[in-house]
Structures are given as structure tokens and as C-alpha cells.
Tab-separated table of C-alpha atoms in Angstrom:
chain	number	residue	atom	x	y	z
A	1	UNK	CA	119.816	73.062	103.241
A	2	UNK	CA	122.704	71.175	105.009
A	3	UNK	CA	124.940	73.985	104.439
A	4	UNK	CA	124.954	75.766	107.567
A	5	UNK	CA	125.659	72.647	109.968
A	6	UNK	CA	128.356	71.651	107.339
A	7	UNK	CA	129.977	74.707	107.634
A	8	UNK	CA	129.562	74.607	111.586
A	9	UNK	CA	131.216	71.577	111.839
A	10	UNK	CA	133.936	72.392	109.910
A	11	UNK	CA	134.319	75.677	111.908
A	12	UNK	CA	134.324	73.570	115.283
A	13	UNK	CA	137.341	71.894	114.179
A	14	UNK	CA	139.623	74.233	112.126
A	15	UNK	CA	138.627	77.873	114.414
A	16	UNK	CA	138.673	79.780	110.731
A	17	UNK	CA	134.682	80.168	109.059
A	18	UNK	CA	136.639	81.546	105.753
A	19	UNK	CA	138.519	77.755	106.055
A	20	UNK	CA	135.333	76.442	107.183
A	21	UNK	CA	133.224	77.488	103.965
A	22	UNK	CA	135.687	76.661	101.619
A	23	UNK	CA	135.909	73.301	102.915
A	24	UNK	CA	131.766	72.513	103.066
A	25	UNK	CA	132.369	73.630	99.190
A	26	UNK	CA	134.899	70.941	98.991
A	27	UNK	CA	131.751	68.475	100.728
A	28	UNK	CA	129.814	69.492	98.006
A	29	UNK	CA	131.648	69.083	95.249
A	30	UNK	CA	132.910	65.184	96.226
A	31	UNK	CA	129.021	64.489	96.375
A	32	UNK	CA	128.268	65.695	92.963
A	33	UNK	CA	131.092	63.498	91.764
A	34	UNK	CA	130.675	60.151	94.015
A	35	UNK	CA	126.742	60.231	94.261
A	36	UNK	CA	125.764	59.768	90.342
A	37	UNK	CA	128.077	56.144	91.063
A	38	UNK	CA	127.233	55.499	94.161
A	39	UNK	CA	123.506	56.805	94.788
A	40	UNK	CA	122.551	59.326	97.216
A	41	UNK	CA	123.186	58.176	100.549
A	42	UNK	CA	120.231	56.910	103.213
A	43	UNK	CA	121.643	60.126	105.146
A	44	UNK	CA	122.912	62.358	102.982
A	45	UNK	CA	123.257	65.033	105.511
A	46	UNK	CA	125.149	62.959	107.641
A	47	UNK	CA	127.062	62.089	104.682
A	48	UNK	CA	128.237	65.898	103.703
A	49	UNK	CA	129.231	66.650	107.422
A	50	UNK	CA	131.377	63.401	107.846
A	51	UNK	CA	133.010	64.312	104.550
A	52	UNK	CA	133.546	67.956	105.645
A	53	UNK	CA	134.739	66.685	109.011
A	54	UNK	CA	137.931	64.831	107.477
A	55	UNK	CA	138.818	67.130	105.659
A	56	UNK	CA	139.016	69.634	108.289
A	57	UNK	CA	140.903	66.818	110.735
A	58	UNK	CA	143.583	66.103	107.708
A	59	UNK	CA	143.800	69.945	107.888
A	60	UNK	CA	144.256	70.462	111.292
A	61	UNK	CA	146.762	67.397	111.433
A	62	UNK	CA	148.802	69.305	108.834
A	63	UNK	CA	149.058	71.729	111.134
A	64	UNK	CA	151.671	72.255	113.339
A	65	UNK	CA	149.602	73.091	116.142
A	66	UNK	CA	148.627	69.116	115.287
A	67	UNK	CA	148.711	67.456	118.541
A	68	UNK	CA	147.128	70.491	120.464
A	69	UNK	CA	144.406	70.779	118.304
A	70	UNK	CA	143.889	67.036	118.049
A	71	UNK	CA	142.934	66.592	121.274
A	72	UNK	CA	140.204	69.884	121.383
A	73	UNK	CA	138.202	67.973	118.853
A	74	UNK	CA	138.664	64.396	119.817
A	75	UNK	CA	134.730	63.588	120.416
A	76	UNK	CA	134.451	65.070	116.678
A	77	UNK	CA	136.411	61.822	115.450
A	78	UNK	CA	133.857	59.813	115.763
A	79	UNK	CA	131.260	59.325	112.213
A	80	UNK	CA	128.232	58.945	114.135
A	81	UNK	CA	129.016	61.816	116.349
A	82	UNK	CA	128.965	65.713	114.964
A	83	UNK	CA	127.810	67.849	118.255
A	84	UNK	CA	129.992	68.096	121.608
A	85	UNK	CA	128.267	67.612	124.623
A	86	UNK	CA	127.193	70.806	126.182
A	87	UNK	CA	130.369	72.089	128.657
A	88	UNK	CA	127.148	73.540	131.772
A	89	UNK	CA	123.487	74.017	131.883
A	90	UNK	CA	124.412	77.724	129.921
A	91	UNK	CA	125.916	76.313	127.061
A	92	UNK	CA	124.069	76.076	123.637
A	93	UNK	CA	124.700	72.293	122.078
A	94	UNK	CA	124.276	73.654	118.673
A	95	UNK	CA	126.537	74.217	116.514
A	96	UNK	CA	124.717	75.947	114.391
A	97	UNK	CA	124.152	78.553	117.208
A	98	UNK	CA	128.032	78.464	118.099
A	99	UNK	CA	128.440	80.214	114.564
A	100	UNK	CA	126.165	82.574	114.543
A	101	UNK	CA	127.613	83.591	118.006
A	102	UNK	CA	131.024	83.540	116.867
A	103	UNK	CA	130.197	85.538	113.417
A	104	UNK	CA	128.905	88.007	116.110
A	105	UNK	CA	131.450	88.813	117.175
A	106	UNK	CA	132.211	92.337	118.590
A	107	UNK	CA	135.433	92.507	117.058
A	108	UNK	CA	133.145	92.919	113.848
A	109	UNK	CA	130.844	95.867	112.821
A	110	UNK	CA	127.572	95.141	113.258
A	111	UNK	CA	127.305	95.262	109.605
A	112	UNK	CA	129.407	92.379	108.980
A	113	UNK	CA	128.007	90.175	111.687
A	114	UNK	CA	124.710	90.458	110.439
A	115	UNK	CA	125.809	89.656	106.639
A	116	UNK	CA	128.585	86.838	107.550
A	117	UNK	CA	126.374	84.797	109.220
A	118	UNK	CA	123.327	85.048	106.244
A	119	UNK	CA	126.044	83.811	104.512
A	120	UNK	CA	127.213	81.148	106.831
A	121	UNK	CA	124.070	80.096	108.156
A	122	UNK	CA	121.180	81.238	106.263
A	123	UNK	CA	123.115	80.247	103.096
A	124	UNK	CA	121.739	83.500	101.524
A	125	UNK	CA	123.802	84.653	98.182
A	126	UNK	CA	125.186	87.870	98.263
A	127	UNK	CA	121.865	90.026	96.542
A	128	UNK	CA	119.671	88.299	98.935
A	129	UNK	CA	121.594	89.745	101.861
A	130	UNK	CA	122.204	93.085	100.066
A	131	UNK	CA	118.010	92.763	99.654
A	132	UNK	CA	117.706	92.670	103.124
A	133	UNK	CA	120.060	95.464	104.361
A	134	UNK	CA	118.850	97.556	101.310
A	135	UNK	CA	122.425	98.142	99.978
A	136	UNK	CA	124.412	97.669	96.934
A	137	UNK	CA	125.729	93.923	96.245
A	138	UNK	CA	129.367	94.953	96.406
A	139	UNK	CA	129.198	96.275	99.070
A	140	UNK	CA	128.169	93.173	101.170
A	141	UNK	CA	130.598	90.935	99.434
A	142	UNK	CA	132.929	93.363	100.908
A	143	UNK	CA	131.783	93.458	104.244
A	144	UNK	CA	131.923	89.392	103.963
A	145	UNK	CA	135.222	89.206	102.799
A	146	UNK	CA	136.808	91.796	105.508
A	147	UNK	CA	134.374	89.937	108.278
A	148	UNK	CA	136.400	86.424	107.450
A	149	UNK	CA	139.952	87.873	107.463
A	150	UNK	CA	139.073	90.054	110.694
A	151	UNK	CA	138.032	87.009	112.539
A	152	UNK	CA	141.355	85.116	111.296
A	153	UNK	CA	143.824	87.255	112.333
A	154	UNK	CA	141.849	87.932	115.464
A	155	UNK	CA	142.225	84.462	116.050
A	156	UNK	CA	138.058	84.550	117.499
A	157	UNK	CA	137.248	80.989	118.998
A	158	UNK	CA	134.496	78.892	117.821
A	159	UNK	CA	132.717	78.792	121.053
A	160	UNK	CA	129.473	80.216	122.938
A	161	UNK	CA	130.142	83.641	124.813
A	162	UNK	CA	129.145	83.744	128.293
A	163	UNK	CA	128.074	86.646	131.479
A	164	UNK	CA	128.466	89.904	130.278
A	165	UNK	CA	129.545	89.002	126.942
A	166	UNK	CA	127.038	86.965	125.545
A	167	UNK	CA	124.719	89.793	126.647
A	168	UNK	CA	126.355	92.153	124.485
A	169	UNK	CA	126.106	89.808	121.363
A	170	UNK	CA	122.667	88.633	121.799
A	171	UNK	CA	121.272	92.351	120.014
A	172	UNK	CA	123.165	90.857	116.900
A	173	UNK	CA	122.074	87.352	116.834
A	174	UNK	CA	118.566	88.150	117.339
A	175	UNK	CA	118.807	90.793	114.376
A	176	UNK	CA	120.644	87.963	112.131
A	177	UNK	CA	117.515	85.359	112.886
A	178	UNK	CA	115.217	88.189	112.341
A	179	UNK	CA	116.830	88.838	108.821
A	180	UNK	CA	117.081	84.870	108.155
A	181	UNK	CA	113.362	84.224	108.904
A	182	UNK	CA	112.452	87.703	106.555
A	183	UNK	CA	114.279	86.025	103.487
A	184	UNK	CA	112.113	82.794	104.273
A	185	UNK	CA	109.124	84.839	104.574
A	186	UNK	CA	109.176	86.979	101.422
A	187	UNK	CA	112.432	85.137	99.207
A	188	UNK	CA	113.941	87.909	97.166
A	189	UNK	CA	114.374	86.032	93.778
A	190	UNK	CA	113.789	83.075	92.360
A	191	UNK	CA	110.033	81.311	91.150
A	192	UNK	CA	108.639	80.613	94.689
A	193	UNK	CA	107.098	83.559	97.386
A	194	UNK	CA	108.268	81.719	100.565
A	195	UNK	CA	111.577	79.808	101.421
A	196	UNK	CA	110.199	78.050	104.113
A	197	UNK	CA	113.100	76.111	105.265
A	198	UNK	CA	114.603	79.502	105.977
A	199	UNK	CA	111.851	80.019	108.121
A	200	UNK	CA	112.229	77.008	109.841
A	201	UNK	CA	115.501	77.190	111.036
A	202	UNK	CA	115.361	80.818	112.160
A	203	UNK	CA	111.994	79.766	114.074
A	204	UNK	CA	113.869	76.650	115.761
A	205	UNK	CA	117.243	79.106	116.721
A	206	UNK	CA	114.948	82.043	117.884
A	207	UNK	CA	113.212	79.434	120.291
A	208	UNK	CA	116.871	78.294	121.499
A	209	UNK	CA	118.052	81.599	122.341
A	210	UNK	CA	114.969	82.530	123.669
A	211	UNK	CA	115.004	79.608	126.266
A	212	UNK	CA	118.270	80.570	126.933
A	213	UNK	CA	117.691	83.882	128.345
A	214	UNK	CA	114.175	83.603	129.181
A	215	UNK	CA	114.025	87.579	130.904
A	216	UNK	CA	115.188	88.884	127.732
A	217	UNK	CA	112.104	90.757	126.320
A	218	UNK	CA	113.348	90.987	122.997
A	219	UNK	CA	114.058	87.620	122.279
A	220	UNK	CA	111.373	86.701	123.967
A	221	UNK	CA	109.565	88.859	121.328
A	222	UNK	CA	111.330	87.899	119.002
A	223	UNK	CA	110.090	84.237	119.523
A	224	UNK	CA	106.502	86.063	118.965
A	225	UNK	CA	106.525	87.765	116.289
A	226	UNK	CA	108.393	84.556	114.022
A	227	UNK	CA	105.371	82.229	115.476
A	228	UNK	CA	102.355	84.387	114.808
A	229	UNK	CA	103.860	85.617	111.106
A	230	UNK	CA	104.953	81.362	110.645
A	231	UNK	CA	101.025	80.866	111.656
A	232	UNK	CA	100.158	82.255	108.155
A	233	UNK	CA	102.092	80.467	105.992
A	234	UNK	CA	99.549	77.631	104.746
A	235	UNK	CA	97.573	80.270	103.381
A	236	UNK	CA	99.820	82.389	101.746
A	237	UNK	CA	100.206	80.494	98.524
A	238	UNK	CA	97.188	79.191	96.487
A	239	UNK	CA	97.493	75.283	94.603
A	240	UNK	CA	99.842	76.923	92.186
A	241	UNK	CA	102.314	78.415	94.581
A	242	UNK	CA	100.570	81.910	93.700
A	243	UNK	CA	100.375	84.953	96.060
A	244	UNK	CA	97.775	84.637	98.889
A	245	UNK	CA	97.459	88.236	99.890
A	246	UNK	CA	96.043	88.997	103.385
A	247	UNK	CA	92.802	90.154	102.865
A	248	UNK	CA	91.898	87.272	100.476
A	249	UNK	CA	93.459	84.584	103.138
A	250	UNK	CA	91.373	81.835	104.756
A	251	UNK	CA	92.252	81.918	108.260
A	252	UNK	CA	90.716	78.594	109.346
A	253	UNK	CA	94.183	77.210	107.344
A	254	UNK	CA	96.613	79.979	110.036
A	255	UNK	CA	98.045	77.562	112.499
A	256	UNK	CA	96.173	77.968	115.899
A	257	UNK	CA	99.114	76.122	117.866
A	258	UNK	CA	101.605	78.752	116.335
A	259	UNK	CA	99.305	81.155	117.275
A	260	UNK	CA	98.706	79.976	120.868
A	261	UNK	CA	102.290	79.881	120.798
A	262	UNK	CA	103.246	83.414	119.522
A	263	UNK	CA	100.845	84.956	122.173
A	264	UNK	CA	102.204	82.996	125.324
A	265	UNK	CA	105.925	84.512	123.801
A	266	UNK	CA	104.418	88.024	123.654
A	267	UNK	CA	103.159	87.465	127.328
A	268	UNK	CA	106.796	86.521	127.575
A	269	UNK	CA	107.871	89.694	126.461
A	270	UNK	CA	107.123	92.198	129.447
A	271	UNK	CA	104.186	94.994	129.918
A	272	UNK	CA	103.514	96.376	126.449
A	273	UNK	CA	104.734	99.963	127.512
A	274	UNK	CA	107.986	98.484	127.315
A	275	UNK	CA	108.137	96.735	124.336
A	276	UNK	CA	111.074	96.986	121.817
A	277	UNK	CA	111.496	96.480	118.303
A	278	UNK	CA	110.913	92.422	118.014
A	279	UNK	CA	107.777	92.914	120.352
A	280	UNK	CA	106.316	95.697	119.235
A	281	UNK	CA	106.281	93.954	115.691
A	282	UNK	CA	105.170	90.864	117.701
A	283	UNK	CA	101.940	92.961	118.731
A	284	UNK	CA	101.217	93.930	115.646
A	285	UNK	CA	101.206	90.273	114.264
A	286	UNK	CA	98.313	89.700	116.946
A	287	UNK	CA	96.437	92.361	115.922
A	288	UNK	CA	96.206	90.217	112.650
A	289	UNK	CA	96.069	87.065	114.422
A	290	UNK	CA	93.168	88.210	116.665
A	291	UNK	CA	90.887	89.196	113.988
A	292	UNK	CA	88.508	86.890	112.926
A	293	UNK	CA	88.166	88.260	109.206
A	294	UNK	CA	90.291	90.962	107.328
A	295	UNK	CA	87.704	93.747	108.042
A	296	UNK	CA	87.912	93.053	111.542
A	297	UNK	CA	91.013	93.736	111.695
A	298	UNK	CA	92.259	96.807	114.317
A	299	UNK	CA	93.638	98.984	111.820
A	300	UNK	CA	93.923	101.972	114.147
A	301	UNK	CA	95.850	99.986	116.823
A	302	UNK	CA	98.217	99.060	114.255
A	303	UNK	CA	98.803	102.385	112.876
A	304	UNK	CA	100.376	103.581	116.579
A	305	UNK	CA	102.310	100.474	117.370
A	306	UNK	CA	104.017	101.243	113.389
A	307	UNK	CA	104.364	104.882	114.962
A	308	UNK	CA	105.754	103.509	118.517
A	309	UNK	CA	108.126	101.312	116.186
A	310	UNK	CA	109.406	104.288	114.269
A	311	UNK	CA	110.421	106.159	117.144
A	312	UNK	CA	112.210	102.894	118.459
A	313	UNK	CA	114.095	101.445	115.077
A	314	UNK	CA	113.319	104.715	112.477
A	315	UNK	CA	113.218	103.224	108.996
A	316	UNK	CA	111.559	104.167	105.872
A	317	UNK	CA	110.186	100.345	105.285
A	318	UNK	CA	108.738	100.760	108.945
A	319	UNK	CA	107.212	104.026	107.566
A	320	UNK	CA	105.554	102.288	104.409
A	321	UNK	CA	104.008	99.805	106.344
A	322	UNK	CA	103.070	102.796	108.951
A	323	UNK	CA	101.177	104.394	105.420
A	324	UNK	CA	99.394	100.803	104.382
A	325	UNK	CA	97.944	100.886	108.281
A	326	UNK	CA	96.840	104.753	107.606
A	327	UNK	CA	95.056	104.026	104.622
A	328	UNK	CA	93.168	101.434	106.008
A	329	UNK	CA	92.166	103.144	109.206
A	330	UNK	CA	91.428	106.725	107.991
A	331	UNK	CA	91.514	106.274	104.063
A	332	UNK	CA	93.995	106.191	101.289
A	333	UNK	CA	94.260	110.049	100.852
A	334	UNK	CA	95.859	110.071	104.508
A	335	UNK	CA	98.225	107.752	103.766
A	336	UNK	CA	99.275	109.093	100.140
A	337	UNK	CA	101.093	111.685	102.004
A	338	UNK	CA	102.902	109.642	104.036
A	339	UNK	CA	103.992	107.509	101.063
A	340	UNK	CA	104.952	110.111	98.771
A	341	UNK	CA	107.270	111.612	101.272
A	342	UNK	CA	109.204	108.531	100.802
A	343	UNK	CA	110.033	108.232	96.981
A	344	UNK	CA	112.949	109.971	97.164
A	345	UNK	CA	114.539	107.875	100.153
A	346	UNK	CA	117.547	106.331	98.557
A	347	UNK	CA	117.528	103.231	100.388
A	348	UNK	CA	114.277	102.643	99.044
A	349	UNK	CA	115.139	103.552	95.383
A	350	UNK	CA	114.719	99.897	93.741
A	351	UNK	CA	112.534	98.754	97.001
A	352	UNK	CA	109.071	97.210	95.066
A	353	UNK	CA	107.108	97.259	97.877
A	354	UNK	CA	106.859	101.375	97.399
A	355	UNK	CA	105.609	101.432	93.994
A	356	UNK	CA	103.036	98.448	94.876
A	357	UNK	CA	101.822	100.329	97.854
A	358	UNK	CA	101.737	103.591	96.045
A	359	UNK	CA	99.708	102.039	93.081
A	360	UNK	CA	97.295	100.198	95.473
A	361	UNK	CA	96.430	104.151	97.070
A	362	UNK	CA	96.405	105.698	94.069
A	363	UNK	CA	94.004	102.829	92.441
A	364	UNK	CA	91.471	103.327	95.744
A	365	UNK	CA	91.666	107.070	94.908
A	366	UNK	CA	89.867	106.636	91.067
A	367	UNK	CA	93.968	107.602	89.638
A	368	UNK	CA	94.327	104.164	87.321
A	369	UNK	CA	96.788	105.564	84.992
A	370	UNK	CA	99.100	106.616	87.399
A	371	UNK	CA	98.431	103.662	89.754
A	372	UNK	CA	98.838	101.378	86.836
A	373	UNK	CA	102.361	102.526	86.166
A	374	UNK	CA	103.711	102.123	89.897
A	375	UNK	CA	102.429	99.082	89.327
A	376	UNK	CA	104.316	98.032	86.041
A	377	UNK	CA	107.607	99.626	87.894
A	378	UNK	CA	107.143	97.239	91.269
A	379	UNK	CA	106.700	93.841	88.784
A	380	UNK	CA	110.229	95.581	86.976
A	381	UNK	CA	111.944	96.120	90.184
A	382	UNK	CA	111.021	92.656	91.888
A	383	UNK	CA	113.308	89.570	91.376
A	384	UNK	CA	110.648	87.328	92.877
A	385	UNK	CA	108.705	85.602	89.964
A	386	UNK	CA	105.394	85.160	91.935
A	387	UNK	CA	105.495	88.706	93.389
A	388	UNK	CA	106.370	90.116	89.584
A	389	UNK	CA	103.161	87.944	88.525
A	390	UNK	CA	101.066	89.170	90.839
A	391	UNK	CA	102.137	92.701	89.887
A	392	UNK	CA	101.569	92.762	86.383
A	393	UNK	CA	98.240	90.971	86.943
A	394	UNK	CA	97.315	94.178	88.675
A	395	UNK	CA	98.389	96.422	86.238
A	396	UNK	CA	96.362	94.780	83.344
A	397	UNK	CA	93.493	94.387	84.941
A	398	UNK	CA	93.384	97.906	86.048
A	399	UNK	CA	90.782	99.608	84.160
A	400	UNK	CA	90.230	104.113	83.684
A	401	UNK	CA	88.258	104.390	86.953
A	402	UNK	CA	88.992	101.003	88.591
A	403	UNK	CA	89.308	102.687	92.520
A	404	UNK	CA	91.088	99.154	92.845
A	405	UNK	CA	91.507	96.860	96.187
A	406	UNK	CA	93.131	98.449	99.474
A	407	UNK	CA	96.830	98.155	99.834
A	408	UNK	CA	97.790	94.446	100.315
A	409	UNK	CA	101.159	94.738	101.490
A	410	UNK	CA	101.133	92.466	105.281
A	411	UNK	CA	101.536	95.071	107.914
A	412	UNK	CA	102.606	92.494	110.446
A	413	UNK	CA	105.500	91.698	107.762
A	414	UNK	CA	108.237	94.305	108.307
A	415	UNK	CA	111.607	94.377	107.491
A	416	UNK	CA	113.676	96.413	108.950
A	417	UNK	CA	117.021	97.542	106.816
């Protein structure tokens, strides 16, 4: 949890995230051998950074560079002290936000900004981000390791970009929070559905950056779609921490203030014929959020914002969700069609979600045999304990001419690879 400010502080101080990391390891470590003597500190937080800021000062005063450096960081001497004061009214006093921005940098592919700073700041391991981005493990721990030395020997400054510049970084810092706040949502391994904590902070950075360029439409969208999707999350998961799906959710426990909120961000956003990515995904969150009861629900409106959002950001996941909106609008034999197409995309080759959808259609259609092994092959291909629960639950209770419940996947939940 106190990984990503750790590792921001550090960064402040010695300009190198690769030095930075290894010393909020080094943090780490003295707690787990001082704490069992001492106790765990009133602020243990507070505790980690202080630790992780003297040992980046003796660093930096082993430098050569010492006295130079010294005097950049002076406020940082202080215990009680771990943020600068903001240099204008443009500047972000977060440091949290200082990394992301720096591990966004252009001199990076847009690859490796996205998966250095899940690593820095989401504190994602390395499947979790290859989850997200739908690619092998390796090869994100080798985008991570080429992102840290690039940024060292470019010698990239640990500060906030502004003008022109932080305009051209802001498409990869909103697409980093977007990620973050998807791992949160919908945690790729592990016993519990949601992360919320991940959710959290991306929620509390997306409103920073969206305050700080309040025209921006996307991040102003954004902003939207994190609230209304953060709205459901007290009736997601039942007394056990089981799977709330959508249509079985009580919506007098969705958050009406995150609601309120997410629909004053989407005004935010512009006129809906302009809409990108964040706020066309936004939209389709208040199509949810507007319905009083699942059945309610505007199916068909949902079904063309998916198809404006393909056109936009093409993806197969936006394409599955696309087919879960079909079925429910026009039936599951329209959508079967749609999802089939699909099984031999190879990014979605060990993606769960397409066997779970695929099993829910086929179920509606009277096929249980068939549906019943999709479903058996989503509860093998998830890492997430409560999703693989759920899954198997499904596939034993699926009976020779069961037509089954309609898809459950959450439309409004996209991710985009």
C-alpha cells in the first residue's frame, strides 16, 4: 500500500526510479527486521518513507554531484516533511503524480510507460500487468527493465512536465490510471474479486489530473467513468467476499454521491458526438447507473456506444463486451456470432472472460454440454479464486436443457489491452 509514495520519495531525491525501487525494497526489509522488536510504528507509513528518505540522502551524499544535489532536496531533510511545496498554481504537489509523469516519459514507448509505472505506482507484479496488456509475462519484465535503464542514461528529471509537453504525456497517464483502477476493479489473482485500494488511488489521481486540465474531455471522462464503475462496488461482493454479478446487484447499496459525481464529470466531458475512449465508456457506465433495475437497463443504447468505441480504440475485449450488449438487446443467437468470431484472436487465447461469455450464450440457447465446458475452461484459465468459484458453480449446476441466466459479464467494465 505505501509502496508507491515510498518509491516517489526516493525518486525525488536520487532522479533514478530503478535506484528508487531498490531502495523502498531496502525500507521494507529494515521494517520486517526492526518492527517484531520494536512494534509497528503509530505511523508506519511515515515510518517507511523517512527510512527510504535517508537512505536515498546517504546516497546522494556519496555522490559526487553531493553538494549540488544537496541543496535540490533540502526541504526533503526534514522527518515530518515528504512533499515540496508546489513551484506555481500548474504544478501537481504529488509525488505520486510526479512519477507517473516522469515514467511517461516520451523518451519511452508507450508500452513501457504504461507497464513501469503499474509497477512503480500501482505496485502490480509482473502477471498482473502482463493481465492487463494481454501479453506474455516476459515480455513485460522486459519492457520494465529496458524502461529503467532508458530513463537512466537519459538522465529524465523527476519533475512535472509543463505547456506543450505535459499535453503530450497526459494520453499516457490517463491510460496508466485507467489500467491501475481495472486491476482494482477485477484483481487478476489472488482469493479476493476487488483490490479496492487500487481503486482508490487511481480514483484520487484521475480527479487530480482532471482538475488540472479541466477542458480535457478525456480526463474529464476519465474522472466519469472511474466514479460511476467505483459507485458499484458495495454490491459487488456478497458477506463472504463472493461474486455479486450485475443483474443480481441491489442498487439501493451503488453509491448515489459517486454517481452524482460520475454524471457531473461526463457533463464535463463535452457534447456526446465527441466523446473519446474514457467517455464513451463513461456513457455506458450511466446507462447502468440510470436504470433503476437490471431489466431496465438500455441494452440497445449500449450496444452502439460498444460499436462507437470499437471504431475509436478497436479491441477484441471491446468486441466481447459489444457481443454481451447484443445478446441482451436482440438475443443470444445474435451475439453468438459475434463471439465466435473471436476465439481464435490470439490476444484473447487464455482471456476467461471469452469462454464465460460464450458458455452464458450457449446455456440461453438450450446447448448445456457445450456451454458447460466453456465454462469449466474460464474457472481453468482464471487466477482469481472468487471468479474460478463462481465459474465452476456454473458449470455444475448446469443441467441437459438448463437455457441458463443471460451473460453476466459488466458491460460498463471494459478493459482495453
Amino acid at each position: 500500500m505505501e509502496s508507491p509514495r515510498i518509491v516517489a520519495t526516493a525518486a525525488r531525491i536520487v532522479r533514478d526510479v530503478g535506484i528508487a525501487e531498490e531502495i523502498a525494497q531496502d525500507a521494507l526489509v529494515a521494517a520486517l527486521e526492526q518492527w517484531p522488536r520494536t512494534g509497528v510504528p503509530e505511523r508506519p507509513g511515515a515510518w517507511l518513507t523517512a527510512a527510504a528518505k535517508h537512505r536515498a540522502v546517504d546516497l546522494v551524499r556519496r555522490r559526487e554531484t553531493y553538494a549540488r544535489k544537496l541543496a535540490e532536496v533540502g526541504r526533503t531533510l526534514s522527518e515530518e516533511s515528504y512533499d515540496p511545496e508546489p513551484r506555481g498554481p500548474g504544478d501537481i504537489d504529488d509525488d505520486v503524480l510526479r512519477l507517473i509523469f516522469t515514467a511517461c516519459h516520451p523518451v519511452l514507448s508507450a508500452e513501457a510507460r504504461a507497464a513501469l509505472t503499474l509497477r512503480l505506482v500501482g505496485g502490480l507484479r509482473t502477471d498482473e500487468i502482463a493481465r492487463a496488456f494481454l501479453v506474455p509475462e516476459a515480455t513485460v519484465a522486459a519492457r520494465i527493465t529496458r524502461a529503467k535503464r532508458t530513463l537512466a542514461r537519459a538522465g529524465v528529471e523527476f519533475e512535472v512536465p509543463y505547456g506543450e509537453e505535459r499535453a503530450a504525456r497526459l494520453g499516457s497517464v490517463l491510460e496508466v490510471v485507467y489500467l491501475i483502477f481495472n486491476e482494482g476493479y477485477a484483481a487478476t489473482a489472488g482469493d479476493d474479486l476487488l483490490r479496492p485500494g487500487l481503486c482508490e488511488d487511481a480514483l484520487r489521481l484521475a480527479r487530480v489530473l482532471a482538475a488540472l486540465v479541466p477542458r480535457e474531455g478525456e480526463a474529464q471522462g476519465l474522472v466519469a467513468l472511474l466514479e460511476l464503475q467505483s459507485s458499484r462496488t458495495a454490491a459487488r461482493t456478497g458477506p463472504g467476499g463472493e461474486p455479486v454479478l450485475l443483474a443480481a446487484q441491489d442498487r439501493r447499496r451503488w453509491s448515489r454521491l459517486l454517481i452524482r459525481r460520475g454524471f457531473a464529470a461526463l457533463e464535463r466531458a463535452g457534447d456526446g458526438g465527441s466523446f473519446g475512449p474514457y467517455a464513451l465508456q463513461a456513457a455506458i457506465a450511466a446507462c447502468h447507473a440510470r436504470a433503476t433495475s437490471y431489466e431496465e437497463t438500455d441494452w440497445a443504447t449500449i450496444a452502439a456506444l460498444y460499436g462507437r468505441l470499437g471504431v475509436l480504440a478497436p479491441s477484441p475485449v471491446v468486441e466481447l463486451n459489444r457481443a454481451v450488449a447484443v445478446s441482451m438487446a436482440a438475443g443470444p443467437a445474435a451475439a453468438l456470432p459475434i463471439v465466435d468470431a473471436l476465439v481464435a484472436e490470439p490476444a484473447l487465447a487464455r482471456y476467461h472472460l471469452l469462454p464465460s461469455v460464450r458458455g452464458d450464450l450457449l446455456a440461453r440457447l438450450g446447448r448445456a454440454e457445450e456451454a458447460r465446458a466453456e465454462f469449466e475452461r474460464a474457472a481453468a484459465l482464471t487466477r482469481n479464486e472468487s471468479e474460478r468459484a463462481l465459474l465452476r458453480g456454473k458449470a455444475e449446476d448446469l443441467t441437459e436443457g438448463d437455457r441458463g441466466r443471460a451473460p453476466e459479464a459488466e458491460p460498463g467494465a471494459v478493459e482495453r489491452p
